[in-house]
Amino acid sequence: MAKLTAFTKNTSGLNSGVEQVVIKVPVNEITTDPTFQSLLPINQTDLEEITKNMKEHGFEKTKAVCVWKEKGILIDGYTRLTAAFAAGLLEIYKYEKSFETEEDALQYAVEQQLNRRNLNDAGKIILIEKLDNLKKAGRPGNEETAEEKGKSAEKLAKAIGTSTRSVERTRSVLKNGDAELISKVKSGEVSINKASEEIKKKKKEQENSQLSSITEPILDTGSYPVQEEDAIQTISSFPEIDFEETEPYEEKISMYEEIIQMDLHHLAVFLYECQSENLTVSEWEEKLGERK
């Protein structure tokens, strides 16, 4: 039977400042859960040190593990629980905490674990992937809006002690990287920044290859996807702009003048792409910016 002690624990994170009553319970009464157990890998060096300490001093009250009150599963303290079994302890200390959702419970567990360790890129990508997969499972068929993704990244960044930009870059690697590259990041062989740069480089090479497949036949055969006179007529139809009134000139140059400065071959390709995609004026501007 669980033994109530007079000891209380001041917990941080969600509902910080709330004192939790610590209870001594048989070690085999603690219920584990794969989602929380695999949140971050157990550090073997830490496990050996904690096991040794427990063999000498027992399970300290101040190191009580956290159990989700409503579900009765262990949220935080898997290394300590493993060490307790290894040390041959029969009882450990726990405190219970309420959570409305599994996401709240995970955020709390993450905060508690990160209070005790530094998260490297390998741990970061594993953690972000797990938390995002859990969120997707909770909202099947419903994609996050751009605003929701921004808020989500900000919230996650705060929870794991990193920047919003770092979370976004990590998510980009998970979304756009191949299995081999992601595996290298998870193993610590490649950093998130390096992986991000490799993805950008590969994407640029693919874009250049696609552009070459369009431009090379044009340059080789002299045939244009649009007639030369149509291209010239399109240029002449652009509104006139008094560039002398713009200061400084370099910062005020318009999309129209940039198009005019293209050689005829590239102009024909650009017009063909814009016309075939039925772009609006603002989309023309965006496409022009991508060609720089």
Tab-separated table of C-alpha atoms in Angstrom:
chain	number	residue	atom	x	y	z
A	1	MET	CA	0.000	0.000	0.000
A	2	ALA	CA	1.187	3.512	-0.769
A	3	LYS	CA	2.571	5.460	2.144
A	4	LEU	CA	1.740	9.165	2.373
A	5	THR	CA	4.648	11.287	3.509
A	6	ALA	CA	4.771	14.851	4.752
A	7	PHE	CA	7.180	15.806	2.007
A	8	THR	CA	5.996	18.141	-0.768
A	9	LYS	CA	7.656	18.918	-4.082
A	10	ASN	CA	7.567	22.312	-5.797
A	11	THR	CA	7.339	21.519	-9.503
A	12	SER	CA	8.261	23.721	-12.434
A	13	GLY	CA	6.740	23.980	-15.888
A	14	LEU	CA	2.965	23.893	-16.300
A	15	ASN	CA	1.197	25.111	-13.156
A	16	SER	CA	4.593	26.046	-11.745
A	17	GLY	CA	4.713	26.863	-8.086
A	18	VAL	CA	2.132	24.195	-7.178
A	19	GLU	CA	3.309	21.924	-4.387
A	20	GLN	CA	2.773	18.214	-5.009
A	21	VAL	CA	2.446	15.626	-2.242
A	22	VAL	CA	5.091	12.898	-2.525
A	23	ILE	CA	4.007	9.296	-1.919
A	24	LYS	CA	6.147	6.173	-1.372
A	25	VAL	CA	4.929	3.282	-3.538
A	26	PRO	CA	6.145	-0.211	-4.519
A	27	VAL	CA	8.393	0.083	-7.556
A	28	ASN	CA	6.369	-2.514	-9.475
A	29	GLU	CA	3.201	-0.416	-9.152
A	30	ILE	CA	4.538	2.246	-11.501
A	31	THR	CA	2.863	1.959	-14.916
A	32	THR	CA	5.018	2.944	-17.903
A	33	ASP	CA	3.966	4.184	-21.347
A	34	PRO	CA	5.966	3.864	-24.613
A	35	THR	CA	5.198	7.437	-25.705
A	36	PHE	CA	6.868	8.928	-22.645
A	37	GLN	CA	9.427	6.173	-22.159
A	38	SER	CA	10.971	6.797	-25.583
A	39	LEU	CA	10.731	10.578	-25.420
A	40	LEU	CA	14.481	10.942	-24.950
A	41	PRO	CA	16.978	8.070	-24.855
A	42	ILE	CA	18.390	7.076	-21.461
A	43	ASN	CA	21.983	8.168	-21.045
A	44	GLN	CA	23.912	5.066	-19.956
A	45	THR	CA	26.519	7.036	-18.016
A	46	ASP	CA	23.796	8.821	-16.042
A	47	LEU	CA	21.993	5.524	-15.459
A	48	GLU	CA	25.105	3.877	-14.011
A	49	GLU	CA	25.796	6.839	-11.709
A	50	ILE	CA	22.181	7.006	-10.476
A	51	THR	CA	22.078	3.243	-9.905
A	52	LYS	CA	25.273	3.392	-7.879
A	53	ASN	CA	23.914	6.263	-5.798
A	54	MET	CA	20.654	4.404	-5.130
A	55	LYS	CA	22.503	1.325	-3.975
A	56	GLU	CA	24.331	3.452	-1.409
A	57	HIS	CA	21.633	5.913	-0.344
A	58	GLY	CA	18.299	4.555	-1.525
A	59	PHE	CA	15.698	6.534	-3.475
A	60	GLU	CA	15.740	10.200	-2.438
A	61	LYS	CA	12.424	11.959	-1.835
A	62	THR	CA	13.619	15.012	-3.717
A	63	LYS	CA	14.011	12.849	-6.847
A	64	ALA	CA	10.379	11.659	-6.911
A	65	VAL	CA	9.055	10.574	-10.309
A	66	CYS	CA	5.976	12.187	-11.876
A	67	VAL	CA	2.781	10.222	-12.638
A	68	TRP	CA	-0.152	11.493	-14.706
A	69	LYS	CA	-2.913	11.577	-12.089
A	70	GLU	CA	-5.862	10.921	-14.394
A	71	LYS	CA	-4.225	8.048	-16.316
A	72	GLY	CA	-1.833	6.619	-13.745
A	73	ILE	CA	1.137	6.439	-16.131
A	74	LEU	CA	4.692	7.566	-15.575
A	75	ILE	CA	5.375	10.948	-17.216
A	76	ASP	CA	8.852	11.816	-15.997
A	77	GLY	CA	11.480	9.672	-14.278
A	78	TYR	CA	12.186	6.695	-16.548
A	79	THR	CA	15.928	6.784	-15.883
A	80	ARG	CA	15.308	6.852	-12.135
A	81	LEU	CA	12.772	4.015	-12.387
A	82	THR	CA	15.221	1.906	-14.412
A	83	ALA	CA	17.963	2.649	-11.888
A	84	ALA	CA	15.682	1.680	-9.004
A	85	PHE	CA	15.069	-1.750	-10.558
A	86	ALA	CA	18.794	-2.150	-11.242
A	87	ALA	CA	19.614	-1.213	-7.649
A	88	GLY	CA	17.117	-3.761	-6.322
A	89	LEU	CA	14.890	-1.194	-4.591
A	90	LEU	CA	11.379	-2.259	-3.581
A	91	GLU	CA	9.902	1.230	-3.177
A	92	ILE	CA	10.321	4.651	-4.782
A	93	TYR	CA	8.773	8.090	-4.347
A	94	LYS	CA	6.257	9.585	-6.763
A	95	TYR	CA	4.030	12.637	-7.063
A	96	GLU	CA	0.910	12.955	-9.199
A	97	LYS	CA	0.077	15.786	-11.568
A	98	SER	CA	-3.054	16.568	-13.608
A	99	PHE	CA	-2.967	17.279	-17.351
A	100	GLU	CA	-5.813	18.095	-19.713
A	101	THR	CA	-4.188	16.641	-22.814
A	102	GLU	CA	-1.357	14.313	-23.767
A	103	GLU	CA	0.364	17.265	-25.446
A	104	ASP	CA	0.376	19.133	-22.105
A	105	ALA	CA	1.788	16.074	-20.368
A	106	LEU	CA	4.500	15.711	-23.005
A	107	GLN	CA	5.445	19.367	-22.772
A	108	TYR	CA	5.798	19.038	-19.002
A	109	ALA	CA	7.903	15.874	-19.368
A	110	VAL	CA	10.124	17.611	-21.912
A	111	GLU	CA	10.615	20.630	-19.644
A	112	GLN	CA	11.549	18.407	-16.712
A	113	GLN	CA	14.025	16.359	-18.728
A	114	LEU	CA	15.636	19.398	-20.286
A	115	ASN	CA	16.142	20.883	-16.843
A	116	ARG	CA	18.550	17.987	-16.287
A	117	ARG	CA	20.325	17.766	-19.645
A	118	ASN	CA	21.481	19.731	-22.678
A	119	LEU	CA	19.691	18.886	-25.911
A	120	ASN	CA	21.958	18.429	-28.938
A	121	ASP	CA	20.812	18.355	-32.581
A	122	ALA	CA	20.289	14.580	-32.492
A	123	GLY	CA	18.023	14.824	-29.448
A	124	LYS	CA	16.284	17.876	-30.876
A	125	ILE	CA	15.222	16.266	-34.154
A	126	ILE	CA	14.083	13.072	-32.408
A	127	LEU	CA	12.050	15.050	-29.880
A	128	ILE	CA	10.450	17.421	-32.399
A	129	GLU	CA	9.530	14.527	-34.688
A	130	LYS	CA	7.855	12.640	-31.843
A	131	LEU	CA	5.899	15.646	-30.612
A	132	ASP	CA	4.762	16.597	-34.125
A	133	ASN	CA	3.721	13.022	-34.940
A	134	LEU	CA	1.681	12.909	-31.756
A	135	LYS	CA	-0.016	16.179	-32.688
A	136	LYS	CA	-0.840	14.879	-36.198
A	137	ALA	CA	-2.333	11.712	-34.720
A	138	GLY	CA	-4.617	13.872	-32.603
A	139	ARG	CA	-5.952	15.815	-35.607
A	140	PRO	CA	-6.253	13.361	-38.552
A	141	GLY	CA	-7.052	15.005	-41.883
A	142	ASN	CA	-6.652	18.519	-40.543
A	143	GLU	CA	-3.535	20.385	-41.650
A	144	GLU	CA	-2.237	23.301	-39.615
A	145	THR	CA	-2.554	26.762	-41.111
A	146	ALA	CA	0.570	28.904	-41.521
A	147	GLU	CA	-0.441	30.871	-38.408
A	148	GLU	CA	-0.985	27.694	-36.394
A	149	LYS	CA	2.403	26.343	-37.513
A	150	GLY	CA	4.073	29.569	-36.384
A	151	LYS	CA	2.431	29.433	-32.964
A	152	SER	CA	3.206	25.735	-32.670
A	153	ALA	CA	6.881	26.323	-33.488
A	154	GLU	CA	7.058	29.143	-30.941
A	155	LYS	CA	5.452	27.015	-28.225
A	156	LEU	CA	7.667	24.025	-28.974
A	157	ALA	CA	10.787	26.187	-29.039
A	158	LYS	CA	9.978	27.501	-25.586
A	159	ALA	CA	9.366	23.999	-24.261
A	160	ILE	CA	12.666	22.545	-25.475
A	161	GLY	CA	14.763	25.645	-24.829
A	162	THR	CA	15.647	26.627	-28.387
A	163	SER	CA	14.683	29.281	-30.951
A	164	THR	CA	11.561	29.273	-33.110
A	165	ARG	CA	13.801	29.403	-36.183
A	166	SER	CA	15.620	26.284	-34.994
A	167	VAL	CA	12.328	24.396	-34.665
A	168	GLU	CA	11.240	25.527	-38.144
A	169	ARG	CA	14.593	24.488	-39.646
A	170	THR	CA	14.381	21.089	-37.935
A	171	ARG	CA	10.846	20.568	-39.222
A	172	SER	CA	12.031	21.503	-42.717
A	173	VAL	CA	14.752	18.848	-42.533
A	174	LEU	CA	12.198	16.250	-41.395
A	175	LYS	CA	9.841	17.230	-44.220
A	176	ASN	CA	12.296	17.658	-47.095
A	177	GLY	CA	15.264	15.465	-46.171
A	178	ASP	CA	15.596	11.876	-47.329
A	179	ALA	CA	15.714	8.964	-44.882
A	180	GLU	CA	19.514	8.710	-45.028
A	181	LEU	CA	20.074	12.393	-44.226
A	182	ILE	CA	17.563	12.391	-41.354
A	183	SER	CA	19.195	9.252	-39.958
A	184	LYS	CA	22.581	10.995	-39.981
A	185	VAL	CA	21.154	13.930	-38.008
A	186	LYS	CA	19.557	11.579	-35.469
A	187	SER	CA	22.873	9.765	-35.001
A	188	GLY	CA	24.750	13.037	-34.525
A	189	GLU	CA	26.797	12.555	-37.705
A	190	VAL	CA	25.332	15.653	-39.389
A	191	SER	CA	24.080	18.866	-37.751
A	192	ILE	CA	20.650	20.295	-38.468
A	193	ASN	CA	22.229	23.355	-40.113
A	194	LYS	CA	24.394	21.186	-42.366
A	195	ALA	CA	21.408	19.037	-43.306
A	196	SER	CA	19.394	22.148	-44.116
A	197	GLU	CA	22.158	23.445	-46.383
A	198	GLU	CA	22.400	20.078	-48.175
A	199	ILE	CA	18.649	20.119	-48.835
A	200	LYS	CA	18.805	23.665	-50.217
A	201	LYS	CA	21.750	22.743	-52.444
A	202	LYS	CA	19.972	19.693	-53.833
A	203	LYS	CA	16.809	21.695	-54.457
A	204	LYS	CA	18.797	24.361	-56.317
A	205	GLU	CA	20.452	21.708	-58.484
A	206	GLN	CA	17.053	20.252	-59.348
A	207	GLU	CA	15.689	23.684	-60.271
A	208	ASN	CA	18.718	24.403	-62.476
A	209	SER	CA	18.293	21.022	-64.155
A	210	GLN	CA	14.621	21.732	-64.869
A	211	LEU	CA	15.465	25.185	-66.259
A	212	SER	CA	18.137	23.686	-68.501
A	213	SER	CA	15.629	21.227	-69.914
A	214	ILE	CA	13.570	24.224	-71.043
A	215	THR	CA	16.278	26.603	-72.222
A	216	GLU	CA	18.680	24.204	-73.971
A	217	PRO	CA	16.241	23.186	-76.743
A	218	ILE	CA	15.434	26.855	-77.306
A	219	LEU	CA	19.074	27.868	-77.592
A	220	ASP	CA	19.938	24.861	-79.793
A	221	THR	CA	17.058	25.147	-82.259
A	222	GLY	CA	16.332	28.851	-82.170
A	223	SER	CA	12.616	28.135	-81.698
A	224	TYR	CA	10.774	30.084	-79.035
A	225	PRO	CA	7.842	28.985	-76.850
A	226	VAL	CA	6.375	32.404	-77.763
A	227	GLN	CA	6.986	34.407	-80.911
A	228	GLU	CA	9.643	37.122	-80.836
A	229	GLU	CA	7.158	39.785	-81.895
A	230	ASP	CA	4.809	38.736	-79.073
A	231	ALA	CA	7.638	39.047	-76.555
A	232	ILE	CA	8.566	42.510	-77.866
A	233	GLN	CA	4.922	43.574	-77.886
A	234	THR	CA	4.565	42.471	-74.275
A	235	ILE	CA	7.554	44.603	-73.291
A	236	SER	CA	6.205	47.654	-75.119
A	237	SER	CA	2.888	47.331	-73.297
A	238	PHE	CA	4.479	47.827	-69.860
A	239	PRO	CA	3.592	51.186	-68.249
A	240	GLU	CA	6.214	53.901	-68.522
A	241	ILE	CA	8.207	54.637	-65.377
A	242	ASP	CA	10.232	57.792	-64.715
A	243	PHE	CA	13.361	56.258	-63.191
A	244	GLU	CA	14.971	59.671	-62.765
A	245	GLU	CA	12.564	60.384	-59.916
A	246	THR	CA	13.570	57.282	-57.972
A	247	GLU	CA	16.380	57.577	-55.398
A	248	PRO	CA	18.509	55.618	-54.949
A	249	TYR	CA	18.180	54.138	-58.416
A	250	GLU	CA	19.486	50.672	-57.447
A	251	GLU	CA	16.783	50.192	-54.822
A	252	LYS	CA	13.878	51.409	-56.966
A	253	ILE	CA	14.447	49.443	-60.165
A	254	SER	CA	11.132	47.898	-61.228
A	255	MET	CA	10.236	44.417	-62.291
A	256	TYR	CA	9.496	45.817	-65.731
A	257	GLU	CA	12.989	47.159	-66.287
A	258	GLU	CA	14.493	43.883	-65.074
A	259	ILE	CA	12.401	42.014	-67.636
A	260	ILE	CA	13.444	44.461	-70.361
A	261	GLN	CA	17.104	43.848	-69.489
A	262	MET	CA	16.758	40.103	-70.125
A	263	ASP	CA	18.176	38.783	-73.364
A	264	LEU	CA	15.515	37.672	-75.808
A	265	HIS	CA	15.965	33.949	-75.190
A	266	HIS	CA	15.505	34.235	-71.412
A	267	LEU	CA	12.677	36.732	-71.868
A	268	ALA	CA	10.832	34.276	-74.084
A	269	VAL	CA	11.254	31.512	-71.504
A	270	PHE	CA	10.131	33.778	-68.668
A	271	LEU	CA	7.022	34.951	-70.552
A	272	TYR	CA	6.204	31.388	-71.556
A	273	GLU	CA	6.395	30.211	-67.939
A	274	CYS	CA	4.232	33.085	-66.674
A	275	GLN	CA	1.623	32.728	-69.401
A	276	SER	CA	1.388	28.948	-69.143
A	277	GLU	CA	0.911	29.188	-65.371
A	278	ASN	CA	-1.664	32.001	-65.757
A	279	LEU	CA	0.046	34.117	-63.110
A	280	THR	CA	-1.205	37.356	-61.588
A	281	VAL	CA	0.982	40.478	-61.536
A	282	SER	CA	2.079	39.826	-57.947
A	283	GLU	CA	2.925	36.234	-58.880
A	284	TRP	CA	4.979	37.557	-61.817
A	285	GLU	CA	6.951	39.659	-59.354
A	286	GLU	CA	7.495	36.670	-57.075
A	287	LYS	CA	8.612	34.507	-60.010
A	288	LEU	CA	11.002	37.208	-61.155
A	289	GLY	CA	12.499	37.331	-57.675
A	290	GLU	CA	13.067	33.576	-57.742
A	291	ARG	CA	15.100	33.890	-60.941
A	292	LYS	CA	17.647	36.230	-59.353
